[in-house]
PDB file of C-alpha atoms in Angstrom:
ATOM      1  CA  UNK A   1     135.464  20.230  13.828  1.00 57.00           C
ATOM      2  CA  UNK A   2     132.927  18.245  15.782  1.00 69.00           C
ATOM      3  CA  UNK A   3     132.973  15.791  18.676  1.00 84.00           C
ATOM      4  CA  UNK A   4     130.981  12.570  18.866  1.00 89.00           C
ATOM      5  CA  UNK A   5     130.058  13.131  22.524  1.00 95.00           C
ATOM      6  CA  UNK A   6     127.686  15.982  23.415  1.00 96.00           C
ATOM      7  CA  UNK A   7     127.182  17.124  26.989  1.00 97.00           C
ATOM      8  CA  UNK A   8     124.827  19.647  28.578  1.00 97.00           C
ATOM      9  CA  UNK A   9     126.438  21.820  31.266  1.00 97.00           C
ATOM     10  CA  UNK A  10     125.176  24.707  33.373  1.00 95.00           C
ATOM     11  CA  UNK A  11     128.346  26.813  33.298  1.00 96.00           C
ATOM     12  CA  UNK A  12     128.942  29.739  30.890  1.00 97.00           C
ATOM     13  CA  UNK A  13     130.738  28.792  27.678  1.00 98.00           C
ATOM     14  CA  UNK A  14     133.263  30.881  25.760  1.00 97.00           C
ATOM     15  CA  UNK A  15     136.746  30.929  24.290  1.00 97.00           C
ATOM     16  CA  UNK A  16     139.209  29.500  26.838  1.00 97.00           C
ATOM     17  CA  UNK A  17     136.470  28.964  29.460  1.00 97.00           C
ATOM     18  CA  UNK A  18     137.193  26.203  31.992  1.00 97.00           C
ATOM     19  CA  UNK A  19     134.247  23.920  32.756  1.00 98.00           C
ATOM     20  CA  UNK A  20     134.456  21.778  35.915  1.00 97.00           C
ATOM     21  CA  UNK A  21     132.709  18.418  35.730  1.00 97.00           C
ATOM     22  CA  UNK A  22     130.386  16.888  38.291  1.00 95.00           C
ATOM     23  CA  UNK A  23     131.090  13.407  39.570  1.00 95.00           C
ATOM     24  CA  UNK A  24     128.383  11.926  37.323  1.00 94.00           C
ATOM     25  CA  UNK A  25     129.695  13.756  34.268  1.00 96.00           C
ATOM     26  CA  UNK A  26     133.251  12.612  35.009  1.00 96.00           C
ATOM     27  CA  UNK A  27     132.083   9.017  35.389  1.00 95.00           C
ATOM     28  CA  UNK A  28     130.257   9.212  32.059  1.00 95.00           C
ATOM     29  CA  UNK A  29     133.127  10.778  30.116  1.00 96.00           C
ATOM     30  CA  UNK A  30     136.057   8.916  31.651  1.00 96.00           C
ATOM     31  CA  UNK A  31     134.518   5.703  32.959  1.00 94.00           C
ATOM     32  CA  UNK A  32     131.852   4.971  30.344  1.00 95.00           C
ATOM     33  CA  UNK A  33     133.099   6.747  27.212  1.00 95.00           C
ATOM     34  CA  UNK A  34     136.802   6.196  28.061  1.00 94.00           C
ATOM     35  CA  UNK A  35     137.917   9.738  27.255  1.00 95.00           C
ATOM     36  CA  UNK A  36     141.333  10.883  28.434  1.00 95.00           C
ATOM     37  CA  UNK A  37     143.247  14.161  28.543  1.00 96.00           C
ATOM     38  CA  UNK A  38     143.093  15.879  25.107  1.00 96.00           C
ATOM     39  CA  UNK A  39     139.831  14.056  24.306  1.00 96.00           C
ATOM     40  CA  UNK A  40     137.125  16.284  22.832  1.00 97.00           C
ATOM     41  CA  UNK A  41     133.506  16.916  23.802  1.00 97.00           C
ATOM     42  CA  UNK A  42     130.789  19.170  22.373  1.00 97.00           C
ATOM     43  CA  UNK A  43     129.265  21.312  25.146  1.00 98.00           C
ATOM     44  CA  UNK A  44     126.070  23.376  25.247  1.00 98.00           C
ATOM     45  CA  UNK A  45     124.188  25.150  28.021  1.00 97.00           C
ATOM     46  CA  UNK A  46     121.053  26.422  26.296  1.00 95.00           C
ATOM     47  CA  UNK A  47     122.414  29.989  26.071  1.00 96.00           C
ATOM     48  CA  UNK A  48     125.838  30.148  24.419  1.00 97.00           C
ATOM     49  CA  UNK A  49     125.473  27.754  21.485  1.00 97.00           C
ATOM     50  CA  UNK A  50     127.644  24.657  21.098  1.00 97.00           C
ATOM     51  CA  UNK A  51     131.373  24.684  21.896  1.00 98.00           C
ATOM     52  CA  UNK A  52     134.128  22.208  21.148  1.00 98.00           C
ATOM     53  CA  UNK A  53     135.956  21.500  24.393  1.00 98.00           C
ATOM     54  CA  UNK A  54     139.046  19.509  25.305  1.00 97.00           C
ATOM     55  CA  UNK A  55     139.684  17.442  28.420  1.00 97.00           C
ATOM     56  CA  UNK A  56     142.378  19.230  30.443  1.00 97.00           C
ATOM     57  CA  UNK A  57     142.000  17.212  33.665  1.00 95.00           C
ATOM     58  CA  UNK A  58     140.516  13.737  34.069  1.00 95.00           C
ATOM     59  CA  UNK A  59     139.771  11.870  37.289  1.00 89.00           C
ATOM     60  CA  UNK A  60     137.352   9.335  38.732  1.00 84.00           C
ATOM     61  CA  UNK A  61     135.445  11.926  40.731  1.00 89.00           C
ATOM     62  CA  UNK A  62     135.840  15.015  38.589  1.00 94.00           C
ATOM     63  CA  UNK A  63     137.692  16.752  35.840  1.00 96.00           C
ATOM     64  CA  UNK A  64     137.928  19.915  33.777  1.00 97.00           C
ATOM     65  CA  UNK A  65     137.143  20.774  30.180  1.00 98.00           C
ATOM     66  CA  UNK A  66     138.450  23.812  28.299  1.00 98.00           C
ATOM     67  CA  UNK A  67     136.424  25.478  25.533  1.00 98.00           C
ATOM     68  CA  UNK A  68     138.299  25.743  22.223  1.00 97.00           C
ATOM     69  CA  UNK A  69     135.874  27.169  19.661  1.00 97.00           C
ATOM     70  CA  UNK A  70     132.186  27.638  18.989  1.00 97.00           C
ATOM     71  CA  UNK A  71     130.804  25.024  16.588  1.00 97.00           C
ATOM     72  CA  UNK A  72     127.135  26.126  16.501  1.00 96.00           C
ATOM     73  CA  UNK A  73     125.310  29.326  17.433  1.00 97.00           C
ATOM     74  CA  UNK A  74     122.352  29.156  19.788  1.00 96.00           C
ATOM     75  CA  UNK A  75     119.361  27.869  17.823  1.00 95.00           C
ATOM     76  CA  UNK A  76     116.126  28.811  19.583  1.00 95.00           C
ATOM     77  CA  UNK A  77     112.962  26.819  18.829  1.00 95.00           C
ATOM     78  CA  UNK A  78     109.663  28.462  17.884  1.00 96.00           C
ATOM     79  CA  UNK A  79     107.647  30.031  20.716  1.00 97.00           C
ATOM     80  CA  UNK A  80     105.698  26.826  21.247  1.00 98.00           C
ATOM     81  CA  UNK A  81     104.321  25.352  24.466  1.00 98.00           C
ATOM     82  CA  UNK A  82     103.485  21.662  24.449  1.00 98.00           C
ATOM     83  CA  UNK A  83     100.723  20.610  26.861  1.00 98.00           C
ATOM     84  CA  UNK A  84      99.937  16.964  27.543  1.00 96.00           C
ATOM     85  CA  UNK A  85      98.276  14.807  30.173  1.00 94.00           C
ATOM     86  CA  UNK A  86     100.774  12.409  31.805  1.00 93.00           C
ATOM     87  CA  UNK A  87     100.233   8.708  31.167  1.00 88.00           C
ATOM     88  CA  UNK A  88     102.228   5.634  32.188  1.00 83.00           C
ATOM     89  CA  UNK A  89     105.792   6.412  33.266  1.00 81.00           C
ATOM     90  CA  UNK A  90     107.771   5.155  30.259  1.00 88.00           C
ATOM     91  CA  UNK A  91     105.321   6.660  27.772  1.00 91.00           C
ATOM     92  CA  UNK A  92     105.361  10.023  29.557  1.00 93.00           C
ATOM     93  CA  UNK A  93     109.161   9.942  29.322  1.00 95.00           C
ATOM     94  CA  UNK A  94     108.795   9.246  25.600  1.00 96.00           C
ATOM     95  CA  UNK A  95     106.474  12.228  25.113  1.00 96.00           C
ATOM     96  CA  UNK A  96     108.887  14.602  26.855  1.00 97.00           C
ATOM     97  CA  UNK A  97     111.847  13.305  24.832  1.00 97.00           C
ATOM     98  CA  UNK A  98     110.012  13.698  21.522  1.00 97.00           C
ATOM     99  CA  UNK A  99     108.695  17.164  22.398  1.00 98.00           C
ATOM    100  CA  UNK A 100     112.257  18.278  23.157  1.00 97.00           C
ATOM    101  CA  UNK A 101     113.595  16.727  19.952  1.00 97.00           C
ATOM    102  CA  UNK A 102     110.843  18.185  17.784  1.00 96.00           C
ATOM    103  CA  UNK A 103     111.204  21.798  18.852  1.00 96.00           C
ATOM    104  CA  UNK A 104     108.932  22.613  21.794  1.00 98.00           C
ATOM    105  CA  UNK A 105     110.177  25.629  23.766  1.00 98.00           C
ATOM    106  CA  UNK A 106     108.306  24.658  26.947  1.00 98.00           C
ATOM    107  CA  UNK A 107     106.816  21.320  27.991  1.00 98.00           C
ATOM    108  CA  UNK A 108     103.829  21.498  30.336  1.00 98.00           C
ATOM    109  CA  UNK A 109     102.186  18.418  31.902  1.00 97.00           C
ATOM    110  CA  UNK A 110      98.530  19.151  32.699  1.00 96.00           C
ATOM    111  CA  UNK A 111      95.952  17.395  34.842  1.00 95.00           C
ATOM    112  CA  UNK A 112      92.624  16.960  33.088  1.00 94.00           C
ATOM    113  CA  UNK A 113      89.451  15.400  34.466  1.00 93.00           C
ATOM    114  CA  UNK A 114      90.462  11.996  33.063  1.00 90.00           C
ATOM    115  CA  UNK A 115      94.219  12.200  33.762  1.00 86.00           C
ATOM    116  CA  UNK A 116      95.311   9.033  35.559  1.00 74.00           C
ATOM    117  CA  UNK A 117      98.420  10.542  37.154  1.00 73.00           C
ATOM    118  CA  UNK A 118      98.126  13.048  39.999  1.00 74.00           C
ATOM    119  CA  UNK A 119     101.847  13.775  40.289  1.00 83.00           C
ATOM    120  CA  UNK A 120     105.010  13.645  38.210  1.00 90.00           C
ATOM    121  CA  UNK A 121     108.751  13.621  38.839  1.00 93.00           C
ATOM    122  CA  UNK A 122     109.546  16.972  37.279  1.00 95.00           C
ATOM    123  CA  UNK A 123     113.301  16.560  37.849  1.00 95.00           C
ATOM    124  CA  UNK A 124     113.314  13.213  36.043  1.00 95.00           C
ATOM    125  CA  UNK A 125     111.348  14.579  33.104  1.00 96.00           C
ATOM    126  CA  UNK A 126     113.697  17.575  32.885  1.00 97.00           C
ATOM    127  CA  UNK A 127     116.636  15.156  32.746  1.00 96.00           C
ATOM    128  CA  UNK A 128     114.943  13.388  29.815  1.00 96.00           C
ATOM    129  CA  UNK A 129     114.622  16.731  28.008  1.00 97.00           C
ATOM    130  CA  UNK A 130     118.345  17.328  28.540  1.00 97.00           C
ATOM    131  CA  UNK A 131     119.221  13.862  27.212  1.00 96.00           C
ATOM    132  CA  UNK A 132     117.024  14.419  24.159  1.00 97.00           C
ATOM    133  CA  UNK A 133     118.791  17.709  23.390  1.00 96.00           C
ATOM    134  CA  UNK A 134     122.172  16.001  23.767  1.00 96.00           C
ATOM    135  CA  UNK A 135     121.175  13.254  21.344  1.00 94.00           C
ATOM    136  CA  UNK A 136     119.461  15.355  18.665  1.00 93.00           C
ATOM    137  CA  UNK A 137     122.157  17.999  18.278  1.00 94.00           C
ATOM    138  CA  UNK A 138     120.078  20.827  19.725  1.00 94.00           C
ATOM    139  CA  UNK A 139     121.576  23.796  21.537  1.00 96.00           C
ATOM    140  CA  UNK A 140     118.442  24.631  23.566  1.00 97.00           C
ATOM    141  CA  UNK A 141     116.796  22.639  26.358  1.00 97.00           C
ATOM    142  CA  UNK A 142     113.079  23.261  26.949  1.00 97.00           C
ATOM    143  CA  UNK A 143     111.870  23.755  30.494  1.00 97.00           C
ATOM    144  CA  UNK A 144     109.606  20.984  31.789  1.00 98.00           C
ATOM    145  CA  UNK A 145     107.066  22.608  34.100  1.00 97.00           C
ATOM    146  CA  UNK A 146     105.504  20.919  37.097  1.00 95.00           C
ATOM    147  CA  UNK A 147     102.062  19.352  36.766  1.00 95.00           C
ATOM    148  CA  UNK A 148      99.212  21.865  36.827  1.00 95.00           C
ATOM    149  CA  UNK A 149      95.467  21.664  36.402  1.00 95.00           C
ATOM    150  CA  UNK A 150      94.247  22.404  32.904  1.00 96.00           C
ATOM    151  CA  UNK A 151      91.316  24.541  34.041  1.00 96.00           C
ATOM    152  CA  UNK A 152      93.581  26.782  36.129  1.00 97.00           C
ATOM    153  CA  UNK A 153      96.063  27.093  33.294  1.00 97.00           C
ATOM    154  CA  UNK A 154      93.277  28.199  30.954  1.00 97.00           C
ATOM    155  CA  UNK A 155      92.052  30.718  33.545  1.00 97.00           C
ATOM    156  CA  UNK A 156      95.402  32.517  33.301  1.00 96.00           C
ATOM    157  CA  UNK A 157      95.994  31.943  29.579  1.00 97.00           C
ATOM    158  CA  UNK A 158      97.796  34.770  27.722  1.00 96.00           C
ATOM    159  CA  UNK A 159      95.390  36.178  25.141  1.00 88.00           C
ATOM    160  CA  UNK A 160      97.982  36.438  22.372  1.00 93.00           C
ATOM    161  CA  UNK A 161      98.955  32.737  22.493  1.00 96.00           C
ATOM    162  CA  UNK A 162      97.070  30.545  20.033  1.00 95.00           C
ATOM    163  CA  UNK A 163      96.087  27.020  21.065  1.00 95.00           C
ATOM    164  CA  UNK A 164      96.037  23.973  18.790  1.00 94.00           C
ATOM    165  CA  UNK A 165      93.488  21.714  20.467  1.00 93.00           C
ATOM    166  CA  UNK A 166      93.789  18.096  19.315  1.00 90.00           C
ATOM    167  CA  UNK A 167      90.238  16.856  19.804  1.00 84.00           C
ATOM    168  CA  UNK A 168      89.788  13.091  19.454  1.00 76.00           C
ATOM    169  CA  UNK A 169      86.078  13.703  18.819  1.00 73.00           C
ATOM    170  CA  UNK A 170      87.044  15.314  15.489  1.00 71.00           C
ATOM    171  CA  UNK A 171      88.581  12.117  14.033  1.00 62.00           C
ATOM    172  CA  UNK A 172      88.406  12.201  10.262  1.00 53.00           C
ATOM    173  CA  UNK A 173      87.521  15.891   9.940  1.00 52.00           C
ATOM    174  CA  UNK A 174      89.473  18.125   7.563  1.00 44.00           C
ATOM    175  CA  UNK A 175      90.256  20.997   9.940  1.00 55.00           C
ATOM    176  CA  UNK A 176      93.688  22.457   9.298  1.00 64.00           C
ATOM    177  CA  UNK A 177      95.973  25.173  10.638  1.00 73.00           C
ATOM    178  CA  UNK A 178      96.017  28.476   8.770  1.00 69.00           C
ATOM    179  CA  UNK A 179      99.402  29.457   7.392  1.00 63.00           C
ATOM    180  CA  UNK A 180      98.751  33.115   8.237  1.00 66.00           C
ATOM    181  CA  UNK A 181      99.067  32.231  11.946  1.00 74.00           C
ATOM    182  CA  UNK A 182     102.813  31.605  11.551  1.00 81.00           C
ATOM    183  CA  UNK A 183     105.137  33.620  13.785  1.00 83.00           C
ATOM    184  CA  UNK A 184     102.706  34.006  16.691  1.00 91.00           C
ATOM    185  CA  UNK A 185     103.076  32.406  20.136  1.00 96.00           C
ATOM    186  CA  UNK A 186     101.431  28.987  20.069  1.00 96.00           C
ATOM    187  CA  UNK A 187     100.620  25.989  22.221  1.00 97.00           C
ATOM    188  CA  UNK A 188      99.601  22.400  21.428  1.00 97.00           C
ATOM    189  CA  UNK A 189      97.272  20.435  23.714  1.00 97.00           C
ATOM    190  CA  UNK A 190      96.755  16.684  23.591  1.00 94.00           C
ATOM    191  CA  UNK A 191      94.550  14.861  26.036  1.00 89.00           C
ATOM    192  CA  UNK A 192      94.779  11.803  28.292  1.00 88.00           C
ATOM    193  CA  UNK A 193      94.153   8.205  27.275  1.00 84.00           C
ATOM    194  CA  UNK A 194      90.487   8.571  28.191  1.00 82.00           C
ATOM    195  CA  UNK A 195      90.090  11.729  26.137  1.00 87.00           C
ATOM    196  CA  UNK A 196      88.704  15.070  27.289  1.00 91.00           C
ATOM    197  CA  UNK A 197      85.504  15.358  29.297  1.00 93.00           C
ATOM    198  CA  UNK A 198      82.442  16.944  27.700  1.00 93.00           C
ATOM    199  CA  UNK A 199      82.918  19.969  29.956  1.00 96.00           C
ATOM    200  CA  UNK A 200      86.558  20.396  28.943  1.00 95.00           C
ATOM    201  CA  UNK A 201      85.776  19.908  25.266  1.00 93.00           C
ATOM    202  CA  UNK A 202      82.996  22.495  25.377  1.00 94.00           C
ATOM    203  CA  UNK A 203      85.241  25.048  27.066  1.00 96.00           C
ATOM    204  CA  UNK A 204      88.181  24.443  24.741  1.00 94.00           C
ATOM    205  CA  UNK A 205      86.147  24.637  21.526  1.00 91.00           C
ATOM    206  CA  UNK A 206      84.615  27.911  22.717  1.00 93.00           C
ATOM    207  CA  UNK A 207      87.889  29.711  23.357  1.00 94.00           C
ATOM    208  CA  UNK A 208      88.571  32.539  20.877  1.00 93.00           C
ATOM    209  CA  UNK A 209      92.241  31.553  20.543  1.00 92.00           C
ATOM    210  CA  UNK A 210      91.626  27.796  20.155  1.00 92.00           C
ATOM    211  CA  UNK A 211      92.076  26.004  16.822  1.00 90.00           C
ATOM    212  CA  UNK A 212      90.455  22.560  16.840  1.00 89.00           C
ATOM    213  CA  UNK A 213      92.309  20.028  14.694  1.00 89.00           C
ATOM    214  CA  UNK A 214      92.047  16.370  13.811  1.00 86.00           C
ATOM    215  CA  UNK A 215      95.018  14.014  13.873  1.00 87.00           C
ATOM    216  CA  UNK A 216      93.649  11.802  11.128  1.00 84.00           C
ATOM    217  CA  UNK A 217      91.017   9.107  10.592  1.00 84.00           C
ATOM    218  CA  UNK A 218      92.093   6.894  13.515  1.00 85.00           C
ATOM    219  CA  UNK A 219      92.144   7.469  17.270  1.00 84.00           C
ATOM    220  CA  UNK A 220      95.798   7.633  18.323  1.00 88.00           C
ATOM    221  CA  UNK A 221      97.466   6.646  21.570  1.00 91.00           C
ATOM    222  CA  UNK A 222      98.556   9.670  23.582  1.00 91.00           C
ATOM    223  CA  UNK A 223     102.267   9.205  22.847  1.00 93.00           C
ATOM    224  CA  UNK A 224     101.583   8.715  19.130  1.00 94.00           C
ATOM    225  CA  UNK A 225      99.306  11.774  19.156  1.00 94.00           C
ATOM    226  CA  UNK A 226     102.140  13.848  20.626  1.00 95.00           C
ATOM    227  CA  UNK A 227     104.440  13.104  17.691  1.00 96.00           C
ATOM    228  CA  UNK A 228     101.630  13.546  15.144  1.00 94.00           C
ATOM    229  CA  UNK A 229     100.554  16.901  16.591  1.00 95.00           C
ATOM    230  CA  UNK A 230     104.082  18.279  16.758  1.00 96.00           C
ATOM    231  CA  UNK A 231     104.731  17.152  13.189  1.00 94.00           C
ATOM    232  CA  UNK A 232     101.522  18.781  11.945  1.00 92.00           C
ATOM    233  CA  UNK A 233     102.287  22.076  13.679  1.00 94.00           C
ATOM    234  CA  UNK A 234     105.948  22.176  12.644  1.00 94.00           C
ATOM    235  CA  UNK A 235     105.129  21.522   8.997  1.00 90.00           C
ATOM    236  CA  UNK A 236     102.433  24.204   8.906  1.00 88.00           C
ATOM    237  CA  UNK A 237     103.731  26.915  11.247  1.00 91.00           C
ATOM    238  CA  UNK A 238     107.109  25.943  12.704  1.00 91.00           C
ATOM    239  CA  UNK A 239     110.757  26.046  11.737  1.00 91.00           C
ATOM    240  CA  UNK A 240     110.628  23.011   9.435  1.00 86.00           C
ATOM    241  CA  UNK A 241     109.509  25.179   6.514  1.00 71.00           C
TER     242      UNK A 241
END
């Protein structure tokens, strides 16, 4: 059995578990989606898989769902961080949504020398990651970290995590990921609209764990590059194969 409506909740899920709804969740289910008592919803919390639940109480300001049975086990994504420089608001939202849909385990906005944005709304971006997981059928929601400087992040980089560095200066080159790197912790880095600075590019290409790749013969917009890079990595080293 499956329900057409999927909802992320923070409560534990299990057989017979009661799940109280927030006011916003109640408005969505009962006001927008017109569910009533005995209506069914698919619930997930990022830990307990997906559960089919039934509406046991419905009201304008709240309600209660009861878990009936598990419909999917927890499906964890690969150990993949996705690093990107924030751009214009709607396009940053798009990047976060696509990273969540395409299997990033952690989404990390970074400030580079040419990043236009000096701050982000981390709570809003996290909400977009939740919505993406609800829409794509996932059972895991990646954490969206707060904005941090790229140079400081690299200073504390874990030595065992490989880095796929998408360098716009390598347009048209034939550099590819090695299949023998599959199963290791990884990260993907795409730059801002203005590209990386010479200093950043020199540091990144010199890192022992960095793998410089090209995203094809044309320079891509940052949001397009995000989808292209995730696709390339997933096909070579991720859980698509």
